[in-house]
Amino acid sequence: MKTTRHSLSATLIAVVLAVVGTQIVSAAEDPLPSWNDGAPKKAIVGFVEKVTKDGMPDFVPPAQRIATFDNDGTLWAEHPLYFQFLFAIDRVKALAPQHPEWKDKEPFASLLKGDMKSALTGGEKAVAEIIMSTHAGMTTDEFERIVKDWIATAQHPKTGRLYTEMVYQPMLELLAYLRANEFKTFIVSGGGIEFMQPWTEKVYGIPPEQVVGSSIKTKFELRDGKPVLVRLPEMNFIDDKTGKPVGINSQIGRRPIAAFGNSDGDREMLEWTQAGGGARLMMLVHHDDAGREWAYGAESKIGTFSDGLMAEAKKNGWTVISMKNDWKRIFPFEK
Amino acid sequence: MKTTRHSLSATLIAVVLAVVGTQIVSAAEDPLPSWNDGAPKKAIVGFVEKVTKDGMPDFVPPAQRIATFDNDGTLWAEHPLYFQFLFAIDRVKALAPQHPEWKDKEPFASLLKGDMKSALTGGEKAVAEIIMSTHAGMTTDEFERIVKDWIATAQHPKTGRLYTEMVYQPMLELLAYLRANEFKTFIVSGGGIEFMQPWTEKVYGIPPEQVVGSSIKTKFELRDGKPVLVRLPEMNFIDDKTGKPVGINSQIGRRPIAAFGNSDGDREMLEWTQAGGGARLMMLVHHDDAGREWAYGAESKIGTFSDGLMAEAKKNGWTVISMKNDWKRIFPFEK
């Protein structure tokens, strides 16, 4: 009896010590190993420590720890074109046999010849035609399947990597660090909500109900007695610029205390976040690393980071992250 | 040394036994004490046990355990009128001094005289005028404050209770029981999303980001350099009937495995839930208790439960909850 109890207690002590030991090791481990020591990393850690210490003036209860992230250019890359647009191009190619008329119809004719420049001379109208012809006309279940198949196999034109590998390692660490501190992390993106929802949980740990994005209208129908939602070629909501606070307010119903973006499209989201009062963290990823990623800013049509945005960031105390200087590693596949 | 270690181990054993003991006691407690033993309670418990047992054929991973609840008539009462409409009436009265023209303008003139019947002879147009004049024209922050003040003080015309006391005790227990089993609970209501978000967390334990509802448009503006969202007198989305699956798909991005409603407005939500395949639970609250609450059904304009819905429930195996027979207690304030 004595031996048994002693042996059980020894086991319990070993377990307790192992658990305590793990926690000590975890606490000492750097939660942001891909971030160089510098102002952005310091700002993140300082902010998180400030809002999570109960009894301190900046403490924020867990339920209110809302952090919003733009996607394109903030969580994953966006060059040479937004990945969703590359998806649309791949879909035009895949659907071309069912659309013989596209051979003589712009923007499809140029696009199918690989002449992107001519395809896009039609401007926004051309883009809308490409998007609607590839994103509407099917059920939501069918679209989800199409996105899942594409994202599992399609390769980035420059790196040959899966698009889900073109995510930023430092931001994955940031998402995990915030969640470990009881933040709820949301995507707030100009991209299509149903283009993102099928894979954000696996790739970012962000479940579909925490994705805010642009959308087209859908319509409930019974097909052979079975209910389906049909995707219509009509915009419902554009979650960009002034749309971002609108989407946040409607879908999240609380103001974020931290917001992360990279372009002029995120400006109002950061303004809205800051205007809430109390401790706030606003950050912008700046693409200044032509060697490891891309370098672009005010002049770029994709992910424009205007001089006006830079001036506002300085004026408002928003942190600008230099990919070149602040990130040790950009993509998870780098050594 | 020996003594110390032995004493520590004894303490640990005591702690372990205490924890194990607590779990056994919890498991034996009835999680649904306000439900009579009957088909609905059995269906709920059977369903939850089925989908939460790892390794069993009907097991559903926690992330996919989405349960959606209608609000009016399902989580709280809806008679003599939808509570949000009673809010609008109270707001018309409060705003009347600022609108002298309402004295001669319908539907306001009749409404201010307390003549509801005449006020509503204008039908949907009259209702829309009452809603828009009380729900639009202010910022989202101002509206949140108005709702919070009203919900904290306004009294139900029949019971004199706060509206947040007019919630169904059995449904509060059901929400808690589902969450204890790692379900994520959502409201999917025809009511205004911004009318519900300010208080659902406190009353139901449902955070604002898990509320799907109808909405009017909002517009981002800078006022004295400070960003605000202004509520516009224009519908954005009606989250009722076929709108419910649309709202669920867009905002939750996953199909529920359990859905709870009480009227024709919930029909498509239940159809959409059931069509997902796998284990599913669809339930309808039937208001058949004139003594403790209200009794109404096919003939009622508020919370219509048509004969067609009843027939569909029977055909599809949806569970109809009789408030009279299945609920021991209706409101938390009852003895």
XYZ file of C-alpha atoms in Angstrom:
670
model
C 0.000 0.000 0.000
C 2.630 2.419 1.135
C 4.741 1.672 -1.918
C 1.836 2.112 -4.295
C 0.816 5.420 -2.853
C 4.398 6.612 -2.816
C 4.871 5.545 -6.388
C 1.662 7.339 -7.410
C 2.748 10.475 -5.577
C 6.158 10.332 -7.214
C 4.466 10.143 -10.586
C 2.238 13.082 -9.730
C 5.223 15.135 -8.602
C 7.021 14.303 -11.824
C 3.986 15.400 -13.833
C 3.589 18.618 -11.882
C 7.268 19.456 -12.235
C 7.142 18.698 -15.951
C 4.158 21.008 -16.408
C 5.700 23.788 -14.353
C 8.982 23.286 -16.180
C 7.297 23.600 -19.563
C 5.634 26.824 -18.559
C 8.917 28.326 -17.416
C 10.574 27.333 -20.671
C 7.642 28.708 -22.692
C 7.724 32.019 -20.927
C 11.417 32.369 -21.635
C 10.993 31.436 -25.298
C 10.704 34.291 -27.773
C 7.120 34.253 -29.137
C 8.256 36.313 -32.151
C 11.504 34.637 -33.274
C 11.316 35.904 -36.877
C 11.166 39.533 -35.752
C 14.435 41.445 -35.302
C 14.745 43.411 -32.098
C 13.556 46.861 -33.060
C 10.729 49.333 -32.650
C 7.913 47.182 -34.159
C 8.667 44.110 -32.037
C 9.010 46.307 -28.968
C 5.706 48.024 -29.759
C 3.890 44.681 -30.109
C 5.250 43.132 -26.916
C 4.812 46.363 -24.952
C 1.217 46.700 -26.106
C 0.301 43.103 -25.326
C 1.863 43.270 -21.861
C 0.074 46.545 -21.164
C -3.442 45.392 -22.060
C -3.226 41.941 -20.489
C -2.103 42.895 -16.972
C -5.164 42.818 -14.756
C -5.468 45.808 -12.455
C -3.281 48.042 -14.611
C -4.757 51.199 -16.198
C -4.547 49.894 -19.789
C -6.005 46.470 -19.014
C -8.551 45.249 -21.571
C -10.820 42.273 -20.734
C -10.239 39.285 -23.064
C -13.639 39.637 -24.759
C -12.633 43.087 -26.010
C -9.202 42.071 -27.294
C -10.114 42.289 -30.957
C -7.281 42.403 -33.503
C -7.979 42.886 -37.222
C -5.639 42.007 -40.074
C -5.765 42.954 -43.691
C -4.879 39.925 -45.829
C -3.290 40.883 -49.191
C 0.179 42.304 -48.520
C -0.270 41.986 -44.742
C -0.655 38.254 -44.099
C 0.323 36.947 -47.523
C 1.980 38.419 -50.616
C 0.093 40.325 -53.318
C 2.515 40.523 -56.241
C 2.671 40.362 -59.200
C -1.148 40.585 -58.825
C -3.653 39.967 -56.011
C -3.789 36.182 -55.659
C -7.540 36.206 -56.045
C -7.099 37.803 -59.454
C -4.567 35.105 -60.390
C -7.240 32.619 -59.309
C -9.742 34.349 -61.625
C -7.273 34.132 -64.536
C -6.732 30.425 -63.897
C -10.502 29.983 -63.824
C -10.949 31.812 -67.158
C -8.464 29.367 -68.679
C -10.200 26.391 -67.101
C -13.643 27.579 -68.248
C -12.581 28.643 -71.765
C -13.637 25.354 -73.454
C -17.199 25.992 -72.219
C -17.063 29.579 -73.577
C -16.011 29.476 -77.256
C -17.311 33.082 -77.552
C -14.457 34.285 -75.320
C -12.018 33.809 -78.217
C -13.377 36.993 -79.798
C -14.526 38.841 -76.714
C -12.460 41.159 -74.550
C -11.095 41.027 -71.958
C -11.159 37.237 -72.294
C -9.526 37.030 -75.731
C -6.382 38.895 -74.649
C -6.290 37.150 -71.307
C -6.401 33.722 -72.966
C -3.519 34.768 -75.223
C -1.551 35.675 -72.098
C -1.660 39.367 -72.967
C -2.587 40.792 -69.577
C -1.846 44.371 -70.537
C -4.396 44.405 -73.375
C -6.888 42.478 -71.238
C -6.777 45.204 -68.620
C -7.086 48.180 -70.984
C -10.817 47.955 -70.233
C -10.031 49.065 -66.666
C -12.471 48.372 -63.869
C -15.123 47.095 -66.244
C -12.737 44.467 -67.596
C -11.720 43.419 -64.086
C -15.361 43.152 -63.028
C -16.154 40.981 -66.064
C -13.277 38.636 -65.269
C -14.305 38.428 -61.607
C -18.022 37.915 -62.197
C -17.562 35.325 -64.962
C -15.436 33.228 -62.607
C -16.978 33.942 -59.182
C -20.711 33.859 -59.933
C -23.180 31.441 -61.495
C -22.460 28.487 -59.212
C -23.693 27.512 -55.759
C -21.710 28.504 -52.678
C -20.863 24.829 -52.105
C -19.521 24.523 -55.652
C -17.480 27.712 -55.292
C -15.990 26.461 -52.032
C -14.902 23.263 -53.761
C -13.349 25.242 -56.664
C -11.394 27.451 -54.247
C -10.223 24.489 -52.168
C -9.019 22.617 -55.241
C -7.194 25.664 -56.590
C -5.541 26.655 -53.326
C -4.318 23.078 -52.810
C -2.514 22.928 -56.142
C -2.000 26.300 -57.882
C 1.516 27.706 -57.901
C 2.732 31.251 -57.596
C 4.119 32.434 -60.975
C 7.426 33.640 -59.555
C 8.277 31.283 -56.702
C 6.463 28.152 -57.852
C 5.197 27.814 -54.305
C 1.633 27.136 -53.230
C -0.104 30.430 -52.469
C -0.654 29.316 -48.886
C 3.134 29.085 -48.556
C 3.450 32.740 -49.581
C 2.363 33.852 -46.109
C 4.547 35.926 -43.825
C 6.185 33.914 -41.054
C 6.469 36.930 -38.692
C 2.733 37.557 -39.033
C 1.912 33.898 -38.311
C 3.930 34.287 -35.110
C 2.129 37.540 -34.310
C -1.302 35.906 -34.792
C -0.331 33.033 -32.485
C 1.172 35.384 -29.912
C -1.976 37.500 -29.790
C -4.218 34.443 -29.492
C -2.009 33.042 -26.706
C -2.799 36.324 -24.938
C -6.542 35.818 -25.412
C -6.963 38.105 -28.386
C -9.538 37.175 -30.995
C -7.959 37.583 -34.445
C -9.998 38.636 -37.488
C -9.225 39.107 -41.157
C -10.667 42.331 -42.622
C -9.799 42.219 -46.296
C -10.839 43.760 -49.587
C -10.661 40.213 -50.967
C -13.734 38.048 -51.384
C -15.005 36.611 -48.131
C -15.894 33.284 -49.742
C -12.505 33.127 -51.462
C -10.814 33.268 -48.036
C -13.124 31.343 -45.701
C -12.306 27.876 -47.099
C -8.634 28.006 -46.024
C -7.996 30.727 -43.400
C -8.470 28.373 -40.451
C -5.858 25.918 -41.692
C -3.371 28.568 -42.812
C -3.796 31.348 -40.217
C -5.784 29.681 -37.436
C -8.595 32.152 -38.211
C -11.997 30.416 -38.464
C -14.415 31.391 -41.268
C -16.691 33.273 -38.856
C -13.784 35.628 -38.130
C -13.290 36.647 -41.744
C -14.702 39.983 -42.951
C -14.403 40.616 -46.684
C -15.993 41.801 -49.886
C -18.960 39.849 -51.168
C -21.301 39.355 -54.079
C -24.987 38.721 -53.566
C -26.283 35.190 -53.078
C -29.787 33.840 -53.533
C -31.560 31.009 -51.747
C -33.140 28.457 -54.094
C -34.576 24.981 -53.886
C -33.049 22.652 -56.500
C -34.760 19.262 -56.610
C -36.112 20.086 -53.160
C -32.611 20.730 -51.795
C -31.752 24.271 -50.662
C -28.752 25.931 -52.285
C -27.306 29.440 -52.329
C -26.557 30.657 -55.838
C -23.803 33.230 -56.333
C -25.072 36.194 -58.391
C -22.977 38.485 -60.619
C -23.741 41.533 -58.488
C -21.604 43.205 -55.822
C -22.993 43.143 -52.316
C -20.273 44.839 -50.270
C -16.779 46.209 -50.882
C -14.694 45.782 -47.768
C -11.993 48.295 -48.617
C -11.050 51.808 -47.465
C -14.143 53.341 -45.771
C -15.809 49.934 -46.176
C -13.472 48.372 -43.612
C -14.880 50.196 -40.559
C -18.367 49.507 -41.927
C -17.628 45.775 -42.219
C -15.961 45.672 -38.799
C -18.884 47.438 -37.146
C -21.463 45.240 -38.778
C -19.815 41.843 -38.528
C -17.655 42.133 -35.405
C -19.794 44.680 -33.563
C -16.859 45.891 -31.489
C -14.026 48.233 -32.243
C -10.600 46.572 -32.615
C -7.836 47.518 -30.191
C -5.159 46.469 -32.684
C -5.171 46.707 -36.483
C -2.621 45.648 -39.080
C -2.504 46.679 -42.714
C -0.099 47.574 -45.492
C -1.746 49.986 -47.892
C -4.065 52.929 -48.490
C -6.975 50.477 -48.342
C -6.298 50.012 -44.619
C -6.165 53.665 -43.665
C -9.726 54.011 -42.395
C -9.482 50.724 -40.477
C -6.488 52.078 -38.571
C -8.182 55.453 -38.013
C -11.306 53.696 -36.730
C -9.225 51.510 -34.416
C -7.288 54.446 -33.011
C -10.393 56.577 -32.455
C -11.703 54.113 -29.875
C -9.566 55.549 -27.117
C -7.525 53.577 -24.587
C -4.430 51.565 -25.483
C -4.299 50.925 -29.205
C -1.809 49.366 -31.649
C -1.814 50.344 -35.321
C 0.817 48.876 -37.668
C 1.569 48.977 -41.381
C 3.750 46.466 -43.221
C 6.025 48.275 -45.669
C 7.204 46.283 -48.673
C 10.808 47.439 -48.999
C 12.624 44.180 -49.604
C 13.153 43.628 -53.331
C 15.601 40.815 -52.596
C 13.465 38.558 -50.452
C 10.004 39.759 -51.520
C 9.049 42.901 -53.467
C 9.719 46.584 -52.985
C 6.816 48.907 -53.767
C 4.965 51.823 -52.298
C 3.341 55.026 -53.539
C 3.729 54.196 -57.222
C 2.295 50.657 -57.075
C -1.256 49.972 -58.212
C -1.282 46.785 -56.123
C -0.943 47.595 -52.428
C -0.422 51.347 -52.820
C 1.374 52.818 -49.796
C 1.018 56.523 -50.574
C 3.093 59.365 -49.177
C -0.107 60.573 -47.536
C -0.445 57.284 -45.661
C 3.191 57.454 -44.545
C 2.665 61.023 -43.317
C -0.495 59.993 -41.434
C 1.333 57.038 -39.858
C 4.044 59.378 -38.568
C 1.555 61.942 -37.329
C -0.646 59.384 -35.552
C 2.113 57.264 -34.085
C 1.339 54.192 -36.208
C 4.256 51.759 -36.459
C 5.650 51.104 -39.930
C 7.212 47.644 -40.238
C 10.164 47.445 -42.619
C 10.135 43.963 -44.102
C 13.819 44.389 -44.875
C 14.966 45.516 -41.448
C 12.391 44.167 -39.037
C 11.857 40.641 -40.324
C 14.549 37.947 -40.017
C 12.581 35.647 -42.226
C 9.730 36.492 -44.589
C 8.285 33.177 -45.785
C 8.048 29.943 -43.762
C 9.940 28.074 -46.501
C 13.066 30.195 -46.098
C 15.948 28.700 -44.159
C 12.908 15.774 3.322
C 10.946 12.579 3.285
C 8.132 14.128 5.329
C 7.955 17.199 3.127
C 7.772 15.175 -0.021
C 5.149 12.904 1.449
C 3.077 15.836 2.612
C 3.324 17.443 -0.829
C 2.266 14.219 -2.485
C -0.670 13.873 -0.116
C -1.761 17.389 -1.045
C -1.470 16.598 -4.725
C -3.517 13.460 -4.341
C -6.162 15.420 -2.485
C -6.262 17.993 -5.277
C -6.515 15.347 -7.961
C -9.298 13.560 -6.128
C -11.142 16.828 -5.574
C -10.976 17.650 -9.281
C -12.127 14.193 -10.307
C -14.907 14.365 -7.716
C -16.150 17.702 -9.047
C -16.369 16.318 -12.557
C -18.415 13.353 -11.398
C -20.835 15.639 -9.536
C -21.143 17.968 -12.575
C -21.894 15.098 -14.902
C -24.686 13.916 -12.653
C -26.333 17.359 -12.495
C -29.127 18.025 -14.974
C -27.905 20.671 -17.433
C -31.496 21.406 -18.512
C -33.469 21.628 -15.234
C -36.268 23.788 -16.686
C -37.093 21.209 -19.361
C -39.604 18.500 -18.610
C -38.570 14.988 -19.540
C -40.015 14.508 -22.975
C -39.160 14.256 -26.645
C -37.492 17.704 -27.043
C -35.164 17.279 -24.048
C -34.332 13.761 -25.150
C -33.617 14.974 -28.689
C -31.260 17.686 -27.418
C -29.282 15.462 -25.053
C -29.166 12.611 -27.551
C -27.890 14.887 -30.278
C -25.216 16.488 -28.111
C -23.964 13.118 -26.873
C -23.878 11.772 -30.420
C -21.835 14.584 -31.970
C -19.373 15.004 -29.085
C -18.184 11.393 -28.712
C -14.827 11.131 -30.427
C -14.474 8.091 -32.618
C -18.230 7.624 -33.071
C -19.790 7.895 -36.554
C -21.678 11.142 -35.816
C -18.753 12.921 -34.136
C -18.350 16.568 -35.163
C -15.090 18.422 -34.346
C -15.649 21.379 -31.971
C -14.840 23.981 -34.646
C -17.807 22.761 -36.690
C -20.273 22.695 -33.795
C -22.242 25.745 -34.940
C -25.682 26.320 -33.420
C -27.919 29.173 -34.621
C -30.823 30.710 -32.720
C -33.560 33.004 -33.881
C -34.143 35.708 -31.246
C -37.752 37.040 -31.266
C -40.031 34.288 -29.989
C -37.161 31.815 -29.645
C -34.832 33.348 -27.043
C -37.094 36.134 -25.785
C -40.796 36.967 -26.108
C -42.286 38.879 -29.049
C -45.754 39.893 -27.905
C -47.720 42.114 -27.988
C -45.260 43.436 -30.619
C -41.626 42.744 -31.527
C -39.629 44.413 -28.751
C -37.604 46.360 -31.292
C -40.823 47.920 -32.540
C -41.785 48.819 -28.958
C -38.335 50.441 -28.757
C -39.117 52.426 -31.920
C -42.425 53.610 -30.451
C -40.687 54.716 -27.260
C -38.151 56.564 -29.412
C -40.888 58.341 -31.407
C -42.313 59.583 -28.105
C -38.894 60.660 -26.873
C -38.078 62.451 -30.133
C -41.510 64.077 -30.599
C -40.508 67.439 -29.017
C -37.822 67.780 -31.705
C -40.394 66.973 -34.416
C -43.417 69.288 -34.045
C -44.420 68.318 -37.612
C -45.221 64.772 -36.403
C -48.395 66.083 -34.755
C -50.025 66.297 -38.188
C -48.115 63.594 -39.986
C -48.974 59.909 -40.147
C -48.039 57.413 -38.884
C -46.552 59.592 -36.127
C -49.722 61.537 -35.257
C -51.750 58.398 -34.449
C -48.832 56.747 -32.762
C -48.326 59.730 -30.436
C -52.027 59.599 -29.571
C -51.545 55.944 -28.627
C -53.712 54.800 -31.533
C -51.538 51.973 -32.853
C -54.217 50.583 -35.145
C -54.538 53.820 -37.126
C -50.773 54.297 -37.119
C -50.320 50.944 -38.817
C -53.034 51.373 -41.476
C -50.160 52.583 -43.669
C -48.779 49.018 -43.628
C -45.156 48.356 -44.428
C -44.529 51.961 -45.459
C -45.707 53.195 -42.059
C -43.550 50.646 -40.250
C -40.527 51.616 -42.348
C -41.091 55.315 -41.553
C -41.266 54.589 -37.838
C -38.146 52.427 -37.977
C -36.029 54.767 -40.095
C -36.978 57.901 -38.153
C -35.793 56.237 -34.938
C -32.932 54.023 -36.135
C -31.108 56.279 -38.609
C -29.561 59.734 -38.574
C -27.181 59.183 -35.662
C -23.720 57.630 -35.399
C -23.334 53.953 -34.517
C -21.847 54.973 -31.152
C -24.863 57.173 -30.416
C -27.275 54.419 -31.409
C -25.472 51.922 -29.171
C -25.873 54.324 -26.251
C -29.599 54.826 -26.994
C -30.184 51.052 -27.107
C -28.209 50.449 -23.917
C -30.129 53.143 -22.046
C -33.483 51.837 -23.261
C -32.779 48.159 -22.588
C -31.578 49.006 -19.054
C -34.807 50.773 -18.094
C -37.760 50.177 -20.447
C -40.537 47.934 -19.197
C -42.666 45.412 -20.991
C -46.257 46.732 -21.306
C -47.871 43.586 -19.899
C -45.459 42.250 -17.281
C -43.703 45.474 -16.280
C -40.440 43.540 -16.475
C -37.274 44.658 -18.200
C -37.189 43.244 -21.724
C -34.005 41.351 -20.878
C -35.982 39.533 -18.183
C -38.474 38.357 -20.799
C -36.028 35.685 -22.001
C -36.767 31.980 -21.872
C -35.048 30.183 -19.006
C -35.010 26.807 -20.827
C -33.243 28.418 -23.789
C -30.638 30.048 -21.524
C -29.926 26.569 -20.167
C -29.759 25.161 -23.686
C -27.271 27.849 -24.777
C -25.066 27.119 -21.760
C -25.321 23.355 -22.252
C -24.276 23.618 -25.903
C -21.351 25.897 -25.069
C -20.236 23.534 -22.285
C -20.055 20.954 -25.060
C -17.863 23.201 -27.205
C -20.594 24.485 -29.479
C -20.328 28.041 -30.759
C -23.731 29.715 -30.370
C -24.973 32.382 -32.800
C -28.070 34.542 -33.025
C -29.590 34.683 -36.516
C -32.484 37.102 -36.244
C -34.684 39.256 -38.421
C -34.120 41.960 -35.809
C -31.581 44.731 -36.269
C -28.028 43.564 -35.677
C -27.074 46.815 -33.940
C -30.187 46.651 -31.789
C -29.027 43.282 -30.429
C -25.235 43.511 -30.263
C -25.108 45.917 -27.277
C -26.680 43.420 -24.849
C -26.550 39.831 -26.200
C -23.282 38.997 -24.456
C -24.590 39.968 -21.042
C -28.026 38.401 -21.496
C -27.285 35.275 -23.561
C -23.502 34.894 -23.358
C -23.416 35.500 -27.122
C -20.752 38.061 -28.100
C -21.572 40.744 -30.709
C -19.423 39.040 -33.338
C -21.746 36.028 -33.123
C -24.883 38.007 -33.929
C -26.312 37.894 -37.464
C -29.214 40.238 -38.126
C -30.892 42.732 -40.395
C -29.064 45.983 -41.011
C -29.347 49.438 -42.479
C -26.473 51.023 -44.385
C -23.793 52.986 -42.545
C -21.358 55.545 -43.901
C -17.853 56.398 -42.741
C -17.295 60.119 -42.134
C -14.727 62.329 -40.464
C -16.332 64.739 -37.980
C -13.864 67.260 -36.587
C -11.147 64.873 -37.729
C -12.666 61.995 -35.784
C -14.021 59.006 -37.736
C -17.651 58.068 -37.172
C -20.119 55.723 -38.844
C -23.425 57.397 -39.631
C -26.568 55.278 -39.794
C -28.462 55.897 -43.055
C -32.238 55.512 -43.610
C -31.704 52.748 -46.161
C -32.010 48.983 -45.736
C -28.831 46.998 -46.228
C -29.893 43.422 -45.507
C -33.025 41.654 -44.290
C -32.061 38.607 -42.281
C -35.384 36.805 -42.454
C -36.759 33.784 -44.336
C -34.452 33.138 -47.331
C -32.173 35.858 -45.940
C -31.214 33.676 -42.972
C -29.177 31.112 -44.934
C -27.642 34.037 -46.864
C -26.610 35.768 -43.629
C -25.335 32.531 -42.094
C -23.272 31.714 -45.145
C -21.788 35.174 -45.387
C -21.103 35.938 -41.750
C -20.501 32.494 -40.223
C -19.112 30.821 -43.337
C -20.098 27.362 -42.087
C -23.360 25.494 -42.059
C -24.949 25.072 -38.618
C -25.440 21.564 -37.274
C -28.238 22.761 -34.981
C -30.841 25.492 -35.549
C -33.627 26.825 -33.348
C -36.550 28.997 -34.407
C -40.241 29.538 -33.778
C -41.900 30.875 -36.909
C -42.182 30.899 -40.679
C -39.218 33.276 -40.763
C -36.981 30.420 -39.587
C -38.084 27.844 -42.105
C -35.240 28.321 -44.584
C -32.651 28.407 -41.782
C -33.810 24.986 -40.633
C -33.921 23.646 -44.200
C -30.393 24.946 -44.808
C -29.158 23.360 -41.581
C -30.714 20.016 -42.339
C -29.412 19.918 -45.917
C -25.832 19.773 -44.688
C -25.974 16.040 -44.043
C -24.636 14.223 -40.988
C -26.218 14.517 -37.554
C -28.473 17.571 -37.365
C -30.889 19.060 -34.825
C -33.752 21.338 -35.917
C -36.229 22.643 -33.347
C -39.197 25.025 -33.306
C -40.598 26.681 -30.186
C -44.397 26.597 -30.288
C -46.205 29.311 -28.319
C -49.096 27.363 -26.858
C -49.163 28.613 -23.288
C -51.692 31.436 -22.902
C -51.438 31.206 -19.139
C -47.719 31.657 -18.628
C -46.870 33.402 -21.922
C -48.955 33.729 -25.079
C -50.682 31.244 -27.341
C -50.482 31.979 -31.052
C -49.684 30.258 -34.305
C -50.947 30.316 -37.880
C -53.235 33.315 -37.402
C -50.696 35.590 -35.692
C -48.969 38.372 -37.624
C -46.161 38.389 -35.072
C -44.301 35.095 -35.076
C -46.537 33.289 -37.549
C -46.316 29.505 -37.169
C -48.261 28.408 -40.232
C -49.854 25.041 -40.848
C -47.363 24.641 -43.688
C -44.471 25.003 -41.260
C -46.019 22.472 -38.891
C -46.477 20.039 -41.777
C -42.884 20.537 -42.886
C -41.629 20.010 -39.329
C -43.438 16.690 -39.144
C -42.278 15.590 -42.574
C -38.637 16.507 -41.918
C -38.396 15.231 -38.366
C -37.962 18.675 -36.808
C -38.804 18.785 -33.110
C -41.656 21.074 -32.056
C -41.264 22.322 -28.480
C -44.525 22.885 -26.636
C -43.927 25.718 -24.194
C -46.862 24.449 -22.172
C -45.818 20.826 -21.909
C -42.044 20.839 -22.351
C -41.002 23.782 -20.204
C -41.218 23.690 -16.402
C -40.467 27.346 -16.200
C -40.681 29.974 -18.945
C -39.099 33.151 -17.552
C -36.192 33.335 -15.088
C -38.298 35.491 -12.728
C -40.887 32.729 -12.214
C -40.699 30.725 -9.010
